[in-house]
Coordinates of C-alpha atoms in Angstrom, one line a residue:
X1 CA 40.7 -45.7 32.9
X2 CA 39.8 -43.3 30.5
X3 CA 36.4 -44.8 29.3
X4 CA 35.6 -44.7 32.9
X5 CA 35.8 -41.4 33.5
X6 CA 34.1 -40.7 30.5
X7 CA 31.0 -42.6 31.8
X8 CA 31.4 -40.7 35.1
X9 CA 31.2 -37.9 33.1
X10 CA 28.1 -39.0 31.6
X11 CA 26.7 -40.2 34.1
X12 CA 27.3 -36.6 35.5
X13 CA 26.0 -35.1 32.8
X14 CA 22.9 -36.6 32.5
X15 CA 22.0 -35.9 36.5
X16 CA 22.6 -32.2 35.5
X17 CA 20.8 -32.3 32.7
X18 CA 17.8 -33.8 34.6
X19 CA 17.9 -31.6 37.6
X20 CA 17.7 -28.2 35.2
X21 CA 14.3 -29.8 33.3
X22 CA 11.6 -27.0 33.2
X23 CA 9.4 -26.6 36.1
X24 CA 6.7 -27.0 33.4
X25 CA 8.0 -30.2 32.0
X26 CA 7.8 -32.2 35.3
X27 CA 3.8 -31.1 36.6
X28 CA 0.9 -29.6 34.5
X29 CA 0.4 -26.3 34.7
X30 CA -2.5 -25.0 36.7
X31 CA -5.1 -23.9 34.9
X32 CA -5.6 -19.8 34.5
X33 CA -8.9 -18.8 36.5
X34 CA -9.6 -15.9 38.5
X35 CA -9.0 -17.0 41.8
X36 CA -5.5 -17.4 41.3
X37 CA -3.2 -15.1 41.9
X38 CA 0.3 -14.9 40.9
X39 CA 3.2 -13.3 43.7
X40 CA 6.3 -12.3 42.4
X41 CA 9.5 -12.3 44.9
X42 CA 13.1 -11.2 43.9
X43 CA 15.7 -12.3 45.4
X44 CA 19.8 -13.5 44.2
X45 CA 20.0 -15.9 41.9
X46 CA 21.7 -19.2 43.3
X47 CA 22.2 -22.7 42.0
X48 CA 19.2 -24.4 41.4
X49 CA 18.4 -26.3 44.7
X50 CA 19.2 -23.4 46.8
X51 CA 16.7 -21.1 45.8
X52 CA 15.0 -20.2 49.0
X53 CA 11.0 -20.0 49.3
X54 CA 9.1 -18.1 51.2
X55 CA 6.2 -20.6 53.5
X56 CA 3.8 -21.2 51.3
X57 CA 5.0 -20.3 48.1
X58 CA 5.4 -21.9 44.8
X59 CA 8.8 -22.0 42.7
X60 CA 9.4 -20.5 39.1
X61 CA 12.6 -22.4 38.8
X62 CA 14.9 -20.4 35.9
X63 CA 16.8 -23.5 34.4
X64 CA 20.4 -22.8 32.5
X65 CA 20.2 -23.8 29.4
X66 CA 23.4 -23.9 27.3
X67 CA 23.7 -21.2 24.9
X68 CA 27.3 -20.4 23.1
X69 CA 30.0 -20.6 26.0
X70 CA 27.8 -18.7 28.2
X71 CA 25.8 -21.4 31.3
X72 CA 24.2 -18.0 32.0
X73 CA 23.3 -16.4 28.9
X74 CA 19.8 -17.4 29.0
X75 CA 17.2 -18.5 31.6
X76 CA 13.8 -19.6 30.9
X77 CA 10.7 -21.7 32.9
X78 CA 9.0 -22.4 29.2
X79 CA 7.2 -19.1 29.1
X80 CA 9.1 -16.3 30.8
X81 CA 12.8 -16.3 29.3
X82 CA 16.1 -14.6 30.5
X83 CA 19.3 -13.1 28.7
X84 CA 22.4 -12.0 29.6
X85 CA 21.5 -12.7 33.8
X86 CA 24.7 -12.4 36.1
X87 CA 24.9 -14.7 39.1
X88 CA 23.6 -11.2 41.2
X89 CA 20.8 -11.2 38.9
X90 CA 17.1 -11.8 40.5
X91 CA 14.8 -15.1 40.2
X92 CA 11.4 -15.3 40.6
X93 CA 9.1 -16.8 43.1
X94 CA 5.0 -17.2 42.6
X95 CA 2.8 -17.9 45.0
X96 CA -0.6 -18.9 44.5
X97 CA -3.2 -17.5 46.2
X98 CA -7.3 -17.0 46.7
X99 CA -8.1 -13.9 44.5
X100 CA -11.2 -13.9 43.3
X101 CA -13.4 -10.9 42.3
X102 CA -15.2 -10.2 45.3
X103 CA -17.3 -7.2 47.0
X104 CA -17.3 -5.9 50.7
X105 CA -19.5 -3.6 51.8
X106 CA -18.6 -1.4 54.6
X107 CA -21.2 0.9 56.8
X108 CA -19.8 3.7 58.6
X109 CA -16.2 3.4 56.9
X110 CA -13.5 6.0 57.3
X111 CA -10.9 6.6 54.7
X112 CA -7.8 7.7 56.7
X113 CA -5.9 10.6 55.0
X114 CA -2.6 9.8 52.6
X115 CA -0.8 13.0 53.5
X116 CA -0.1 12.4 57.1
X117 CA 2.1 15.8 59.2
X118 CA 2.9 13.5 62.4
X119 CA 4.5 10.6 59.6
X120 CA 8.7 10.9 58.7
X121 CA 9.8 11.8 56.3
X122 CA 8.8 10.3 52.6
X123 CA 6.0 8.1 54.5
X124 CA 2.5 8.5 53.7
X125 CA -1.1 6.8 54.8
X126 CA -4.7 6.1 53.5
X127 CA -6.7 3.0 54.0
X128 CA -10.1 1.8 54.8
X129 CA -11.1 1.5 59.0
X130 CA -14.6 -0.4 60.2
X131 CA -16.7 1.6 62.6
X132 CA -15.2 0.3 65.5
X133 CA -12.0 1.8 63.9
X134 CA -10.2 -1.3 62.9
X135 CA -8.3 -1.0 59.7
X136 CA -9.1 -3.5 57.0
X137 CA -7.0 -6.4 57.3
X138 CA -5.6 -6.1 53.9
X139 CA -4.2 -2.7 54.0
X140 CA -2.4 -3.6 57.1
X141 CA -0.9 -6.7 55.1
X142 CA -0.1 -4.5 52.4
X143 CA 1.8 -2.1 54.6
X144 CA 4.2 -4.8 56.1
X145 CA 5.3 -6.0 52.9
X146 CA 6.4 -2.6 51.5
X147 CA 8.1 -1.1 54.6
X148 CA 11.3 -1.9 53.0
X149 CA 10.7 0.7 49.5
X150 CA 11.7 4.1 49.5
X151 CA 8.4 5.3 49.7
X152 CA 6.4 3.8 52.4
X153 CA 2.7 3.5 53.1
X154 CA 2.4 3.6 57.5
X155 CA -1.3 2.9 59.2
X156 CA -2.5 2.2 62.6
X157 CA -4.3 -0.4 63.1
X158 CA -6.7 0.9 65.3
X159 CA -8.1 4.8 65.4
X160 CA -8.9 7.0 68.0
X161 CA -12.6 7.8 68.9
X162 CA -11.9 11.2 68.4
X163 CA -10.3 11.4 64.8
X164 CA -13.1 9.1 64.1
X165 CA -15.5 11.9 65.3
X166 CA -13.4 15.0 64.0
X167 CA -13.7 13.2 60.3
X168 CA -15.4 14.7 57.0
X169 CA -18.6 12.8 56.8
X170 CA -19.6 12.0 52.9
X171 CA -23.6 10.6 53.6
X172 CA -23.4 8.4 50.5
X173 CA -22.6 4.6 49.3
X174 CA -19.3 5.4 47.4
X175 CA -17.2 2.4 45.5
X176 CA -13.2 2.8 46.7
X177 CA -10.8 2.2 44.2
X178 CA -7.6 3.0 45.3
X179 CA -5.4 5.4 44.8
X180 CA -5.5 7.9 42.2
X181 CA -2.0 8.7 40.4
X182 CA -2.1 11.2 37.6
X183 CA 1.2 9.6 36.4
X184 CA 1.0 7.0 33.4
X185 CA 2.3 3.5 35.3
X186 CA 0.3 3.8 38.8
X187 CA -3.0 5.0 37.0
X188 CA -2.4 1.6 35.2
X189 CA -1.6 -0.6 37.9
X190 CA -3.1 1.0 41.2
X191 CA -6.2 3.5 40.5
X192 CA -7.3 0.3 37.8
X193 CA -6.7 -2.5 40.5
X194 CA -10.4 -2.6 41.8
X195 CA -12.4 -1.0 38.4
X196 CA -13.7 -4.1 37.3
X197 CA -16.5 -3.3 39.4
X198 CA -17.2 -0.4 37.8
X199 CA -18.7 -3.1 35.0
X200 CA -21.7 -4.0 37.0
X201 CA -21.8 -0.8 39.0
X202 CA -24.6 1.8 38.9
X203 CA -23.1 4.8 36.7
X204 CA -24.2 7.6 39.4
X205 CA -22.8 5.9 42.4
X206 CA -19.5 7.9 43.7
X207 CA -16.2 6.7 43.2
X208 CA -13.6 7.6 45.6
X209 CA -10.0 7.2 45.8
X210 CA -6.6 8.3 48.3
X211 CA -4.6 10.9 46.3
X212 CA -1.7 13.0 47.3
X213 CA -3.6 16.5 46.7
X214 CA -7.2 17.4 47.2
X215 CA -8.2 18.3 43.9
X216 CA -8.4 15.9 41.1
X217 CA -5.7 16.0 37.9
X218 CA -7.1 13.4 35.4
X219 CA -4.8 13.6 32.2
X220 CA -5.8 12.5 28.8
X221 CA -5.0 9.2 29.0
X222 CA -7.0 8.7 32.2
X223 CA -9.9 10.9 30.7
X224 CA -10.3 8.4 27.8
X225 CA -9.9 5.2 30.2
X226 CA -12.8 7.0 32.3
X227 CA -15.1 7.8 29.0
X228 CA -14.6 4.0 28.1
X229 CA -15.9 2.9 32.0
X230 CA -18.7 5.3 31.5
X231 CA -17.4 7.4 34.3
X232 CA -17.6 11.6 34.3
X233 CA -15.1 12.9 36.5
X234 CA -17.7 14.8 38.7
X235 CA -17.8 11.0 39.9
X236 CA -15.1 10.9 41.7
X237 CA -13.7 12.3 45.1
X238 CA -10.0 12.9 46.3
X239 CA -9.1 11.4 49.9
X240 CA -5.9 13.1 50.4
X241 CA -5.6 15.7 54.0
X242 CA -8.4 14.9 55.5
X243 CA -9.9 11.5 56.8
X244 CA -13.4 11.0 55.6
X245 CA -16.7 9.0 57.1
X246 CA -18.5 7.4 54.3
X247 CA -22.4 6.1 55.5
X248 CA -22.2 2.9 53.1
X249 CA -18.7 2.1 51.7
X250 CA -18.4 -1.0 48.7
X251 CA -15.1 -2.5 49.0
X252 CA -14.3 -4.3 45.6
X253 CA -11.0 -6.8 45.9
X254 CA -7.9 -5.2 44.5
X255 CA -6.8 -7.4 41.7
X256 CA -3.1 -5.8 41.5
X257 CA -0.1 -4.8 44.2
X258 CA 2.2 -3.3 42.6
X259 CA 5.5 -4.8 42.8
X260 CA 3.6 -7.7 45.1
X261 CA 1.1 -10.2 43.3
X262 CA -1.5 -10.1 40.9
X263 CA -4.3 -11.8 39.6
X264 CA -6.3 -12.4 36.2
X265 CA -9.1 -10.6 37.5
X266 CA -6.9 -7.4 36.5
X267 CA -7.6 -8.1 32.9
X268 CA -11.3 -7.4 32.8
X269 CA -11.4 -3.9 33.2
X270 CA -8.3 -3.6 30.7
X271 CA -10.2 -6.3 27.7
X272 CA -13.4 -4.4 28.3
X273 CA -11.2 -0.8 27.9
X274 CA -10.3 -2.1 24.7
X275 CA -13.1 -3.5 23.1
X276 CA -14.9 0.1 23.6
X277 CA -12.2 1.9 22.6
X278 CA -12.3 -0.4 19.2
X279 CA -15.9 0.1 19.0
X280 CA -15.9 3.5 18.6
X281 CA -12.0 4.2 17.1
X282 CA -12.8 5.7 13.0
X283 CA -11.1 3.4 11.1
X284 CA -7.3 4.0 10.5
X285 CA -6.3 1.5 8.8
X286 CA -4.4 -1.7 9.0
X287 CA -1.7 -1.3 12.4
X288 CA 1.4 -2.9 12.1
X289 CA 2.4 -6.2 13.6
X290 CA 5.6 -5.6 15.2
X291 CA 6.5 -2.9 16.8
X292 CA 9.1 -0.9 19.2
X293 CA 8.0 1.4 21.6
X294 CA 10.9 3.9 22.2
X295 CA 11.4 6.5 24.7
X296 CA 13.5 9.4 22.9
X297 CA 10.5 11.5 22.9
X298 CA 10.4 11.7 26.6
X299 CA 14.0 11.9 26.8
X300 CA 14.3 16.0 27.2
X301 CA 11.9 15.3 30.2
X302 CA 13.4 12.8 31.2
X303 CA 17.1 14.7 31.2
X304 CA 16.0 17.1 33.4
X305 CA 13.9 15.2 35.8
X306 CA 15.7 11.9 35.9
X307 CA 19.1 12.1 33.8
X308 CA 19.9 8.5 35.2
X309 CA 17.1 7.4 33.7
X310 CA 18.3 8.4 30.0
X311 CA 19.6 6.1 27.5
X312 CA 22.5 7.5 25.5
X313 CA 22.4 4.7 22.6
X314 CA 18.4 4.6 22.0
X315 CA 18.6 5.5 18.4
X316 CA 21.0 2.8 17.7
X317 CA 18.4 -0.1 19.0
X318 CA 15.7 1.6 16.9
X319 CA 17.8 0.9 14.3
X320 CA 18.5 -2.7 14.6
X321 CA 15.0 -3.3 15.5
X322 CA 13.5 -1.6 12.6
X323 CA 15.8 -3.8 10.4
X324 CA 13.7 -6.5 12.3
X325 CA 10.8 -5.6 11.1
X326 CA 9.2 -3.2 13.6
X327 CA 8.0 0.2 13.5
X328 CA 9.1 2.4 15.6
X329 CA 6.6 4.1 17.8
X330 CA 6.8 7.1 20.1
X331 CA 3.5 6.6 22.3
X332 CA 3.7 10.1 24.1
X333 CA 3.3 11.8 20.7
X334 CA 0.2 9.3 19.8
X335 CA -3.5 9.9 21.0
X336 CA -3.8 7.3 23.5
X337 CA -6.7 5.3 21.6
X338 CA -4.4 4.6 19.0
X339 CA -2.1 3.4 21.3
X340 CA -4.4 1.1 22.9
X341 CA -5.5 0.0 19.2
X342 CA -1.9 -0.9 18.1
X343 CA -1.0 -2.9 21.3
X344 CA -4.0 -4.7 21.2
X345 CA -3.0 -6.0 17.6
X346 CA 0.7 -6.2 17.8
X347 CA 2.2 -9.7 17.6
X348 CA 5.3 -8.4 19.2
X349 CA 6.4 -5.4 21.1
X350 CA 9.8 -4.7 22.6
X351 CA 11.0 -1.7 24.4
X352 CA 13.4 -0.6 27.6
X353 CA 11.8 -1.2 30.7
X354 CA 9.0 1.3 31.5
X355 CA 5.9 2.3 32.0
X356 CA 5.1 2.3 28.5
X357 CA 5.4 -1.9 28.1
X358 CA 2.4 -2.1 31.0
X359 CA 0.4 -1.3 28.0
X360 CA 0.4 -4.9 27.3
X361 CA -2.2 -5.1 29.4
X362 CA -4.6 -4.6 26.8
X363 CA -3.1 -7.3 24.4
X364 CA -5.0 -10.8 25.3
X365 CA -3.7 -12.0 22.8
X366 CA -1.5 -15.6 23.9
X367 CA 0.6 -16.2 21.1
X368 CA 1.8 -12.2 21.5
X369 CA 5.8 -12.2 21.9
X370 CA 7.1 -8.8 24.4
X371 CA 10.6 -8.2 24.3
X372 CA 11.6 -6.0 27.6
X373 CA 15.4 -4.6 27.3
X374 CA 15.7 -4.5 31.0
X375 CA 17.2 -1.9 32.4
X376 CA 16.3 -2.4 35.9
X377 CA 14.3 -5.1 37.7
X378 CA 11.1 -4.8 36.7
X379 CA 8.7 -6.7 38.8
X380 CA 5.3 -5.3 37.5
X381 CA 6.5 -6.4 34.2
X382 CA 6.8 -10.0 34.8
X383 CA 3.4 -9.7 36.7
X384 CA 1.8 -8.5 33.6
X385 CA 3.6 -11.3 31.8
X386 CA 2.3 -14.0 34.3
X387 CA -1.6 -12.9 34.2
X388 CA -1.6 -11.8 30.6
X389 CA -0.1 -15.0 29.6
X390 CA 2.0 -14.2 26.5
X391 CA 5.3 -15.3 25.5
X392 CA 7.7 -12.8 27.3
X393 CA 11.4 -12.0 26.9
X394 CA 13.6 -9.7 28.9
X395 CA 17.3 -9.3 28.2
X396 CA 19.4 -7.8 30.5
X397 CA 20.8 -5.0 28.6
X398 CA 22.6 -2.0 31.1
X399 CA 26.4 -1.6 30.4
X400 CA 27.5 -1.3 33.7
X401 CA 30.4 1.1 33.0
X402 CA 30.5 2.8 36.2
X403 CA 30.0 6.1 34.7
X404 CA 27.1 8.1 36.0
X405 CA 24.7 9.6 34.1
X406 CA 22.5 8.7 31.4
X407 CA 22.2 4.3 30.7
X408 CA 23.6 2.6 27.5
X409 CA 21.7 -0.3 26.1
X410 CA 24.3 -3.4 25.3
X411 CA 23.5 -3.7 22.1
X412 CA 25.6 -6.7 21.3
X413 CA 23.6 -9.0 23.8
X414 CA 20.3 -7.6 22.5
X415 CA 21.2 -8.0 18.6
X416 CA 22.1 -12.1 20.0
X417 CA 19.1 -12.3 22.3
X418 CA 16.3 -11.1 19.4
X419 CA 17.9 -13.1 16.9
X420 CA 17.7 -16.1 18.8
X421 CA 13.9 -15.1 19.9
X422 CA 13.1 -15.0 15.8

């Protein structure tokens, strides 16, 4: 009796074992080209063979793998890996779609303003409308899938005659690109999503983005990006209370939505950002391997703008992870060139979630390790991860004490998780 049930058990074992293989070990992966996007969808994570999926889309299966006395301690599909999930954590769906690096040109477009009076309450507007009036399909897509954020993005489909008529007229061929954010993670992801034209473009044809105020603000970091696109700001026009008729409009494809899909194509205008910036960087020097990109510089900013947003126990991961080897970094005290320079050389970077670890957008490097101690679910993360290609890590690592105010980092699950990483 007792050998039988120890076959069962086997026999049990071995099912279980076999149903939790990697996604990756079962099919070849595609291979990377441009006109494949990658969509990311969060949802609850439930037993494997549960996991619902949208029509249409294709699975990143998380598998357990057995780690201490913890099923859940770690979650991995072969090249994005989990710590320290719960079972209310989130999994991942990509789909695959057409995303190729393409150009519509546009006569007689109107811009539709961002800032909108007759919208509620933290809604705003802004996309592209035909002639006849008819918004651009894509913007319209774009606005169903985001009606459930905080901020949402509300167009017609359709325009009157008469705003059509009643519209600033620009008589140019501009190049849209998006919208314009002066703020360090939406420069990155959404005023960059369509620049790779810019690498074929005529350097004194207008650039034009939506933006929430009239005039342009182009900080430092921006400035540089621009000086490396060969771009002067005089370039560039603001779309922001006002709709606007543009004579000839080029429509390049937008190659990231944030917290939606993305595609390769958003590399190019980061590898080619880099290699300038390289070119014409004085030589500093050898820059460190390894490093850790901290936030305690912000932190007084942060305190009074977002005190949630604070963690309490910073200086003690620092710590560990200088005993690991890295340097620690404070990017908003570094020139943003040297930034760029020591991401794009680094064989590892970890950080808390942020704006700060999109900067791996510059590193094309594939055998490059990030290390994300998550404190929130960051979905532009992974979709850096999954066109950049790297080896990726994110360990969940918020204490939820139920206290308000400022985070703490679990310090215990990210001393295990890095260790085990190597």
């Amino acid at each position: 009796m007792l050998r039988l049930q120890k076959r069962k058990a086997e026999r049990k074992r071995k099912r279980r074992a076999d149903a939790i293989q990697p996604i990756d070990e079962r099919e070849p992966a595609a291979p990377r080209s441009l006109a494949r996007s990658t969509r990311v969808v969060a949802e609850p994570l439930r037993p494997l063979g549960q996991l619902a999926r949208p029509a249409g889309s294709k699975e990143i299966r998380l598998t357990p793998q057995q780690c201490g006395d913890s099923p859940v301690w770690r979650w991995s599909d072969g090249r994005l890996t989990f710590f320290n999930l719960n079972p209310d954590s989130r999994h991942v769906l990509a789909e695959e779609e057409v995303q190729s690096l393409e150009v519509e040109e546009i006569p007689a477009a109107l811009l539709s303003r961002q800032r909108d009076p007759m919208l509620p309450p933290r809604a705003f507007s802004g996309a592209v409308y035909r002639s006849d009036g008819h918004i651009v399909p894509e913007f319209l897509e774009q606005d169903a899938l985001t009606q459930h954020r905080w901020n949402k993005r509300i167009n017609v489909p359709v325009l009157d005659r008469a705003r059509i008529e009643e519209a600033d007229s620009i008589r140019d061929t501009c190049v849209y690109l998006g919208r314009w954010s002066h703020r360090f993670g939406p420069f990155l992801l959404e005023s960059l999503a369509r620049a790779w034209y810019l690498l074929k473009a005529d350097l004194s044809i207008s650039l034009v983005f939506h933006s929430w105020a009239d005039r342009l603000i182009v900080p430092p970091f921006a400035l540089a990006i621009l000086r490396a696109l060969d771009v002067q700001p005089s370039r560039i026009r603001v779309v922001a209370t006002c709709d606007v008729r543009v004579s000839r409009l080029i429509l390049p494809s937008s190659q990231f939505w944030p917290g939606l899909r993305a595609s390769p194509g958003m590399c190019t205008v980061f590898d080619h950002v880099r290699e300038r910036m390289l070119q014409i960087r004085p030589h500093k020097g050898r820059t460190p391997e390894k490093v850790y990109l901290s936030r305690r510089a912000f932190e007084a900013e942060l305190a009074i703008l977002k005190p949630d947003a604070v963690i309490r126990n910073e200086e003690e991961a620092e710590t560990f992870f200088r005993g690991q080897g890295y340097e620690i970094l404070q990017p908003e005290l570094m020139d943003f060139e040297d930034q760029v320079a020591i991401i794009a050389n680094a064989t590892h970077v970890a950080g808390p979630s942020g704006f700060a670890l999109y900067m791996m957008l510059f590193n094309a490097n594939p055998r490059a390790r990030l290390i994300e101690l998550m404190t929130k679910p960051a979905v532009n993360q992974l979709l850096i991860s999954s066109i950049r290609g790297y080896e990726a890590f994110h360990i969940s690592s918020l204490v939820e004490d139920g206290v308000p105010g400022p985070m703490l980092l679990d310090m215990d699950a990210v001393e295990r998780a890095v260790r085990e990483i190597g």
